[in-house]
Structures are given as structure tokens and as C-alpha cells.
mmCIF file of C-alpha atoms in Angstrom:
data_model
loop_
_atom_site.group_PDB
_atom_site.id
_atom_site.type_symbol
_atom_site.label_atom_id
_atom_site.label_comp_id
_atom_site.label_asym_id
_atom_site.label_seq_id
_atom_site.Cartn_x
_atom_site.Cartn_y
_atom_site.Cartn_z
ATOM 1 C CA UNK A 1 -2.825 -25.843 -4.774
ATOM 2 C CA UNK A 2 -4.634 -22.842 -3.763
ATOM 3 C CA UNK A 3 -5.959 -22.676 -0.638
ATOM 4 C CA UNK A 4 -8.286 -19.507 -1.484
ATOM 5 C CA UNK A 5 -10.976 -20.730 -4.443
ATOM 6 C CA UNK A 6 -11.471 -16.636 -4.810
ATOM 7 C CA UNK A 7 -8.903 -16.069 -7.868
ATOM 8 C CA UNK A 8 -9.343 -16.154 -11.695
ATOM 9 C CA UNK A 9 -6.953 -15.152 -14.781
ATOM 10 C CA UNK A 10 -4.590 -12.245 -14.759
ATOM 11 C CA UNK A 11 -6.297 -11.085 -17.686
ATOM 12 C CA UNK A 12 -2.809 -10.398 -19.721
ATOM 13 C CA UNK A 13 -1.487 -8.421 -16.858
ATOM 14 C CA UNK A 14 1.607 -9.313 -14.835
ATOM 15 C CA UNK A 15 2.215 -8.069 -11.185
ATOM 16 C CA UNK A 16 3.873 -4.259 -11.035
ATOM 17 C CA UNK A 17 1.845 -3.546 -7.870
ATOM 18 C CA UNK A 18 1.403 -4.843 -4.163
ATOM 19 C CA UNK A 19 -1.309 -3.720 -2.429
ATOM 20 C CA UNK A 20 -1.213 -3.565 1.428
ATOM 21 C CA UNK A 21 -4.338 -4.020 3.349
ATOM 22 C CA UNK A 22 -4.977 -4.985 7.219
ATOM 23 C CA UNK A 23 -8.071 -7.663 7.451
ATOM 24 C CA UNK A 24 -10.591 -5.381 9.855
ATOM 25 C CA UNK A 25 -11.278 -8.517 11.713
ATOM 26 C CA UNK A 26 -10.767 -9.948 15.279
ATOM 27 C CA UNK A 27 -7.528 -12.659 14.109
ATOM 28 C CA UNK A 28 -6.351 -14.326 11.541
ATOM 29 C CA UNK A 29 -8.413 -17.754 11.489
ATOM 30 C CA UNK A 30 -11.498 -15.278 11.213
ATOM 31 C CA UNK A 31 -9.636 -13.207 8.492
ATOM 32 C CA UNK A 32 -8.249 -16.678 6.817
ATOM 33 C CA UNK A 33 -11.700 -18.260 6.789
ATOM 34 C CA UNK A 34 -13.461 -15.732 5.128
ATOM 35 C CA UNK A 35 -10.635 -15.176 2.731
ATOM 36 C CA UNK A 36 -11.194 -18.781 1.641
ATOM 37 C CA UNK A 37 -15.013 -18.786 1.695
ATOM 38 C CA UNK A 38 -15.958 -18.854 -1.985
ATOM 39 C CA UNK A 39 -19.738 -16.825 -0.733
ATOM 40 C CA UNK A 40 -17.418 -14.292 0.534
ATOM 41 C CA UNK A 41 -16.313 -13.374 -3.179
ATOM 42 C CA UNK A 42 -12.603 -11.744 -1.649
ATOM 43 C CA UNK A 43 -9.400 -13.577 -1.225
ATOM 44 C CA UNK A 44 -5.577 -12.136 -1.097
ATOM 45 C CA UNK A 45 -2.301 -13.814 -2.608
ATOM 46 C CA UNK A 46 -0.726 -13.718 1.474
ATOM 47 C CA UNK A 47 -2.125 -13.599 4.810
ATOM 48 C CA UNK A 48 0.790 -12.550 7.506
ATOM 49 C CA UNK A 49 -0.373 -12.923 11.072
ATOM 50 C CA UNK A 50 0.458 -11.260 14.360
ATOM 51 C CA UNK A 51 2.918 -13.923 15.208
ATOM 52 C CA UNK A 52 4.636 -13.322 11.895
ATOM 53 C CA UNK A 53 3.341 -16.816 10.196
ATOM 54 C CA UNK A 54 2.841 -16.030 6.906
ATOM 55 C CA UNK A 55 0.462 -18.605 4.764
ATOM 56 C CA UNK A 56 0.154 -18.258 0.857
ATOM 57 C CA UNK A 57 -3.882 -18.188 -0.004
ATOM 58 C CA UNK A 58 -3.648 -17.455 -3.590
ATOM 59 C CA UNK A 59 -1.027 -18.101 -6.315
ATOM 60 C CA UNK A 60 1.106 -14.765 -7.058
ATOM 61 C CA UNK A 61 0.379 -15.536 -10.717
ATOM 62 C CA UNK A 62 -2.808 -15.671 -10.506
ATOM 63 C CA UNK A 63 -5.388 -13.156 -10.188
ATOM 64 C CA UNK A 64 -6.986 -12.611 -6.177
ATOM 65 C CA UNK A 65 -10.085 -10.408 -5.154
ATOM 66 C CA UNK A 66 -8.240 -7.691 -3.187
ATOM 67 C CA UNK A 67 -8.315 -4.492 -4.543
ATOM 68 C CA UNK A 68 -11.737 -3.838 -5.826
ATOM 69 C CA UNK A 69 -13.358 -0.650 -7.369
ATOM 70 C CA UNK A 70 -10.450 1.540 -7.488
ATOM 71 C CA UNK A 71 -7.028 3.060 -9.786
ATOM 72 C CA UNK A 72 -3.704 4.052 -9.651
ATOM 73 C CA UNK A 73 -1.758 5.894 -12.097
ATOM 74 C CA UNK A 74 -4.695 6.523 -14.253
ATOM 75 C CA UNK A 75 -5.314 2.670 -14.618
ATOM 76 C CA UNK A 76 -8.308 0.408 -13.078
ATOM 77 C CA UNK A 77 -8.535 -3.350 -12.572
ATOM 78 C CA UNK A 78 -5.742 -3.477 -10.104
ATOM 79 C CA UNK A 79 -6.360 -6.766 -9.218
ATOM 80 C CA UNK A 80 -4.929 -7.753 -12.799
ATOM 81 C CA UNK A 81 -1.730 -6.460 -12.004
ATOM 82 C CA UNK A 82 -1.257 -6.262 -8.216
ATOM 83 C CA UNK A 83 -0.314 -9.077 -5.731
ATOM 84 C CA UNK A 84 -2.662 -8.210 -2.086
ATOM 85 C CA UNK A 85 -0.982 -8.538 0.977
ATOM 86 C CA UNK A 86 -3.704 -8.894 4.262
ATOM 87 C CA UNK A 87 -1.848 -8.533 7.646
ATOM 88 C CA UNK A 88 -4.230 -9.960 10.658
ATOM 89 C CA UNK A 89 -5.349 -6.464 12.494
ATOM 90 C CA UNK A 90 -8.569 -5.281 13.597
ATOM 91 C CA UNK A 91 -7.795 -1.724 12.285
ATOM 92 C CA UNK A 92 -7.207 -0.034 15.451
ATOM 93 C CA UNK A 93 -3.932 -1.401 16.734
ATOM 94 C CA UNK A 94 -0.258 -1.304 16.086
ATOM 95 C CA UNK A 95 1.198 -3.730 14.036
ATOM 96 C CA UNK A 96 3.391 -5.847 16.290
ATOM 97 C CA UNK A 97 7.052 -6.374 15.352
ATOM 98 C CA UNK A 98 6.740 -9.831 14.207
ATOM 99 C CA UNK A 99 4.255 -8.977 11.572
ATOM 100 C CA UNK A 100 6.454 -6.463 10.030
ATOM 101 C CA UNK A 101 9.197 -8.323 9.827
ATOM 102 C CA UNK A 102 7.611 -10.950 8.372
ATOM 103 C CA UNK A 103 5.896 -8.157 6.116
ATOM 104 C CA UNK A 104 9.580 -7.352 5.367
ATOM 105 C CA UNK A 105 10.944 -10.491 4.181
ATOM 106 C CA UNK A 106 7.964 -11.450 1.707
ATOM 107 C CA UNK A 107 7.925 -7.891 0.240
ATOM 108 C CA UNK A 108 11.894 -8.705 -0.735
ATOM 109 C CA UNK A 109 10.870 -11.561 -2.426
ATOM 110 C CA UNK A 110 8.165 -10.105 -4.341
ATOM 111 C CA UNK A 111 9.448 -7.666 -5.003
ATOM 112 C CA UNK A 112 12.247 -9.424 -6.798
ATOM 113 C CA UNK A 113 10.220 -11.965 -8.346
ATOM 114 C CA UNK A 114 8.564 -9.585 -10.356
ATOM 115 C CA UNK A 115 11.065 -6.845 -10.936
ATOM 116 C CA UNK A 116 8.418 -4.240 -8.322
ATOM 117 C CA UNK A 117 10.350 -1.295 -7.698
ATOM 118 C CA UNK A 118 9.174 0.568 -3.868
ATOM 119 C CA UNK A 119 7.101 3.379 -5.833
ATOM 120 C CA UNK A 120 4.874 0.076 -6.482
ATOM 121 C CA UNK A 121 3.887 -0.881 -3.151
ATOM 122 C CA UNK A 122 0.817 0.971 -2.429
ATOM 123 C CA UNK A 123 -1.817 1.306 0.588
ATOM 124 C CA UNK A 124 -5.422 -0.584 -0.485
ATOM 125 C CA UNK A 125 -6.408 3.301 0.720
ATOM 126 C CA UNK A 126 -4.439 5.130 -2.043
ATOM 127 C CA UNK A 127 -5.667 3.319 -4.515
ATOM 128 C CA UNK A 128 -9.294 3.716 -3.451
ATOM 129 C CA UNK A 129 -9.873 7.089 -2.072
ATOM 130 C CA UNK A 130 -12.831 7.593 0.332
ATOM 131 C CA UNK A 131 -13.872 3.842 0.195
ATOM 132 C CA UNK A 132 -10.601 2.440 2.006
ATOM 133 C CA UNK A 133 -8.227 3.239 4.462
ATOM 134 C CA UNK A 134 -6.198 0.084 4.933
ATOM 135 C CA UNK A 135 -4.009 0.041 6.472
ATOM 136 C CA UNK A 136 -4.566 2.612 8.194
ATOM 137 C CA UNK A 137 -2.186 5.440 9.983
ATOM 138 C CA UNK A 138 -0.967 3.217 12.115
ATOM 139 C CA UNK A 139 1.134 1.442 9.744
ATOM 140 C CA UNK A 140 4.836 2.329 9.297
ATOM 141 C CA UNK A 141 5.822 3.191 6.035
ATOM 142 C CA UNK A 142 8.866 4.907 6.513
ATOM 143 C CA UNK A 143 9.946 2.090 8.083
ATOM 144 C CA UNK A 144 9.629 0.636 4.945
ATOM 145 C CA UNK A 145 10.756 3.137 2.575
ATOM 146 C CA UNK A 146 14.318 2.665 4.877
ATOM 147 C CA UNK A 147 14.893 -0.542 3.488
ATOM 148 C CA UNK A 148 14.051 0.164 -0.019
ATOM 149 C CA UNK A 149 10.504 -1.578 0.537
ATOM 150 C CA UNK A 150 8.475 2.186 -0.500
ATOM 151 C CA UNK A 151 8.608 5.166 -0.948
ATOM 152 C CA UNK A 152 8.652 8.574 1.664
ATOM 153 C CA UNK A 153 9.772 11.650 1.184
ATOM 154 C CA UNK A 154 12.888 12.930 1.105
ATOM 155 C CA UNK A 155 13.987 16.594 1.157
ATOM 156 C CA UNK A 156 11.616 19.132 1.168
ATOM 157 C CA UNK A 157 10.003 19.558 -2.585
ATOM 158 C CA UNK A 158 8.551 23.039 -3.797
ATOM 159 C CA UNK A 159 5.296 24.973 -3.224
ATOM 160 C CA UNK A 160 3.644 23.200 -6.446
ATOM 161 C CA UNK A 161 -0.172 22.553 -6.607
ATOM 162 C CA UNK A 162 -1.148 19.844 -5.064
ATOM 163 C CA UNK A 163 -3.537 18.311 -7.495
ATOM 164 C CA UNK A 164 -0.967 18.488 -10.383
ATOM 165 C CA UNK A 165 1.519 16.060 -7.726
ATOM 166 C CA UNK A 166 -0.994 13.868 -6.589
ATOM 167 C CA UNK A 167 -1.962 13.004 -9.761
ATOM 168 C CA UNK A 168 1.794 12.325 -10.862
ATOM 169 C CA UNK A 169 1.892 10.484 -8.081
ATOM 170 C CA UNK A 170 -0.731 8.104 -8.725
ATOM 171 C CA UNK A 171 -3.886 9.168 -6.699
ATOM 172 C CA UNK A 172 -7.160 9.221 -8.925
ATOM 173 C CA UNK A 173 -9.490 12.172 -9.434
ATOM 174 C CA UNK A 174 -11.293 11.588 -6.582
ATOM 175 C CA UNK A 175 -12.414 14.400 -3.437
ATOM 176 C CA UNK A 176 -11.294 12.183 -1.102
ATOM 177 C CA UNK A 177 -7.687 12.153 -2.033
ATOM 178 C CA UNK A 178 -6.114 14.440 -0.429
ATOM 179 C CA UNK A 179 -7.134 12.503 2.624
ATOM 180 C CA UNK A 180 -5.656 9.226 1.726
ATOM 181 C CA UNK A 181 -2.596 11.062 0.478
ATOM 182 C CA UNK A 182 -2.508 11.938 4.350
ATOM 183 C CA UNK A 183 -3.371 8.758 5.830
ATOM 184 C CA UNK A 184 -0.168 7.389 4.802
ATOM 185 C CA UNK A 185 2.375 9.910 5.076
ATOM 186 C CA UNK A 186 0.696 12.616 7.300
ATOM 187 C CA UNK A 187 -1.682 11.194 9.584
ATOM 188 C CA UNK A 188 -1.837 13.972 12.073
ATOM 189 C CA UNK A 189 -2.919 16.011 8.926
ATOM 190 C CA UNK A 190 -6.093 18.124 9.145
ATOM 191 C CA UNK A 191 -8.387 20.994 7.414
ATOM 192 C CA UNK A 192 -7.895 22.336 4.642
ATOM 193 C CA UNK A 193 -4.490 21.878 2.647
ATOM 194 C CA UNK A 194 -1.574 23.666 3.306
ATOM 195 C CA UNK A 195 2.025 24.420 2.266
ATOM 196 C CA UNK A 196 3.612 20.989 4.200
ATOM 197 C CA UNK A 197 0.840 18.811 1.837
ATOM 198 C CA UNK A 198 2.026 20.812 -1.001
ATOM 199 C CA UNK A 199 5.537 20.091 -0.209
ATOM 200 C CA UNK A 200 5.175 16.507 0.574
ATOM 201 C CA UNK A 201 3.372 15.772 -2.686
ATOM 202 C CA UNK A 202 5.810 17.371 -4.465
ATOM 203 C CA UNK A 203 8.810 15.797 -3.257
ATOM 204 C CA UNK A 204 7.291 12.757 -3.874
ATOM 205 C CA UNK A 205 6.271 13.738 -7.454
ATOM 206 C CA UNK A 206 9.679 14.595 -8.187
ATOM 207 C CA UNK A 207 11.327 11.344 -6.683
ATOM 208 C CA UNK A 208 12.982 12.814 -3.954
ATOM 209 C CA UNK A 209 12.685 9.658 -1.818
ATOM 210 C CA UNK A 210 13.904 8.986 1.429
ATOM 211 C CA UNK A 211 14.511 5.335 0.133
ATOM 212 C CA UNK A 212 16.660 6.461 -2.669
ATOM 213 C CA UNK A 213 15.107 4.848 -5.353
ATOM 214 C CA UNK A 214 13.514 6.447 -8.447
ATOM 215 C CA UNK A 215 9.613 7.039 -8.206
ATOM 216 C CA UNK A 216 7.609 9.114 -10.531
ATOM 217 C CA UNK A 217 10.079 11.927 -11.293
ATOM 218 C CA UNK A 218 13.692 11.995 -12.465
ATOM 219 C CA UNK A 219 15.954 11.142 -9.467
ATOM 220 C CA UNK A 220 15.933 9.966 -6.238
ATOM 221 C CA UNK A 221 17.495 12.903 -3.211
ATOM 222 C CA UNK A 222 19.140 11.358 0.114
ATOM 223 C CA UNK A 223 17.289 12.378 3.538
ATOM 224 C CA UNK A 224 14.171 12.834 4.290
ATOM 225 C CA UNK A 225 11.249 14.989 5.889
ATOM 226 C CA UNK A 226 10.829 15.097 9.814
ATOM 227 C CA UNK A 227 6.996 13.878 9.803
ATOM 228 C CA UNK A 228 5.389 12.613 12.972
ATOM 229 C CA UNK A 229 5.772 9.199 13.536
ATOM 230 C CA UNK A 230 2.987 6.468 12.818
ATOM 231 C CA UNK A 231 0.119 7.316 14.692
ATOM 232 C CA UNK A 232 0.081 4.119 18.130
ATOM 233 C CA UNK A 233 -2.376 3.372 21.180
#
């Protein structure tokens, strides 16, 4: 039984995505009821609050309303083949310890459930440049990417051009990439770009991951970059 009405047919798709999003909304009853209100037209397969208590709104094989207009990897409709995480945050606060270890566990078993390696768990902002930036630079991905949950860089990749990496990456053609690419793994990031975006990209491009496990290149490097830590209040 779903408790979300907000899902249809995976259209032939099966999950090789998870999309992480924060709600933008005061708590979790206010994020949970509009998640489940069938005017609201949006929904999301989990719901993890600040306490860690995570509820299931919306059948993993089914299809929820999380993603929106967006791509990755040259491919649209990623709610067809993404599952949509929500964690309970207003946008402007750190994500308490609870939540991410709550975050933790369920992105283990999804992860193994539907054979997602780390490259495939994305920001809602990556996939939709200049529209969203869920969740946000406060969010920990390296953190992550430690425990073989995502991706971050790992040693130092070459002066390529950046457009050619983000693109291999996954980013779409959009003007606004280049600041979502930031969001997540270089908030402090600003102006124009420079040599340490360059880098970055290309590391990642190559799958030279800090997690160790193969992204969009050929093999995965040991270490990583020394970035700034998640941006905090």
C-alpha cells in the first residue's frame, strides 16, 4: 500500500539512479503531507526525517514525481529510472547526524536491490541545472563517497576542458552547470572557472574516485582531493 497516491508506471525503465533532494519545508509532517496530497502532483519513494525515521511513501518499483524537467547522461525522464530520496530540511541547515545515518543505511539497501553503483546517486541539482539545488552545499558527499555510497574525487586529474568532463560526467548542456557541478563538490567555488574546476571534473571523468569504485572512465585511483569541507551554520 502506498501511502503517496503521486506515482504511475515505470514506463519500461528500472531504477539505475537515486536522486537526493532536501524537502525546502519547515518538518517533515509538512514535507510528508504535501508529498501525499494528490493536488500537490509530487511525491518521493522515501522520506528520512531529522530524527532518522525513515517512512516509505512510494513503492521503489514504481514510478514517483521527484525529479521533474531535467537529464543526466544525455537521458530525460528520470523519474522512470530513478528512486527520490527527500530528507526533512528547510534548505538552510546542516543535516543532523541521525538523518545521515539513516540516509546511509537505506542507500545500502538500494543500492543493492537494484544493482546502483555510487556514480548513480546524484544531487536533484545535477540533474537539473539552474532550476534546483537540492540538496544544497550543505550536504556531505564525501562523507558518502567514503563508504562507497558516491562518488568524489580522488587524485588530482589533468588540465582538460571542462565542458568535454562535465558532459562525461553526466551534467546536461545547460549554462548553469558549471554551478551545480560546484554546489556539490566545490561549494566555496566562485567566478569564472579555473584550473581546480578543470581538475576536479576531470578526475571525476576519468574515475579517479575517492570511493574507489568505477565511474565514468576506466578505473577507480585511491585518495582523494583536499576540498573544503561541506559548507555549516
Amino acid at each position: 500500500m502506498s501511502l503517496s497516491p503521486n506515482h504511475g508506471d515505470r514506463r519500461g525503465q528500472t531504477p539505475a539512479l537515486v536522486v537526493i533532494h532536501y524537502t525546502g519545508m519547515a518538518d517533515a509532517p509538512a514535507a510528508r503531507a504535501r508529498l501525499c496530497d494528490p493536488a500537490a502532483e509530487v511525491s518521493a519513494h522515501w522520506l528520512i526525517d531529522e530524527a532518522g525515521a525513515t517512512e516509505a511513501l512510494v513503492p521503489e518499483d514504481r514510478r514517483a514525481w521527484h525529479a521533474g524537467a531535467g537529464s543526466w547522461q544525455g537521458r530525460d525522464d528520470v523519474n522512470s529510472r530513478s528512486i527520490g530520496i527527500e530528507l526533512a530540511n528547510p534548505g538552510d541547515t546542516p543535516f543532523p547526524e541521525p538523518q545521515m545515518a539513516a540516509l546511509e543505511r537505506l542507500l545500502r539497501g538500494i543500492l543493492a536491490r537494484w544493482s546502483i553503483g555510487p556514480e548513480g546517486v546524484i544531487a536533484h541539482s545535477d540533474l537539473a541545472p539552474g532550476r534546483k539545488t537540492d540538496p544544497g552545499p550543505r550536504f556531505d558527499w564525501r562523507r558518502l563517497a567514503l563508504q562507497g555510497l558516491a562518488i568524489w574525487p580522488g587524485p588530482a586529474g589533468e588540465d582538460r576542458p571542462l565542458a568535454e568532463s562535465l558532459t562525461r560526467i553526466g551534467y546536461p548542456d545547460h549554462p548553469a552547470r558549471l554551478a551545480a557541478f560546484r554546489l556539490r563538490f566545490r561549494p566555496a567555488g566562485r567566478g569564472p572557472e579555473d584550473a581546480v574546476d578543470r581538475r576536479l571534473a576531470a578526475a571525476l571523468a576519468a574515475g579517479r574516485l575517492l570511493s574507489g569504485a568505477i565511474g565514468p572512465g576506466e578505473q577507480a585511483g585511491q585518495g582523494g582531493l583536499s576540498l573544503a569541507a561541506p559548507e555549516r551554520c
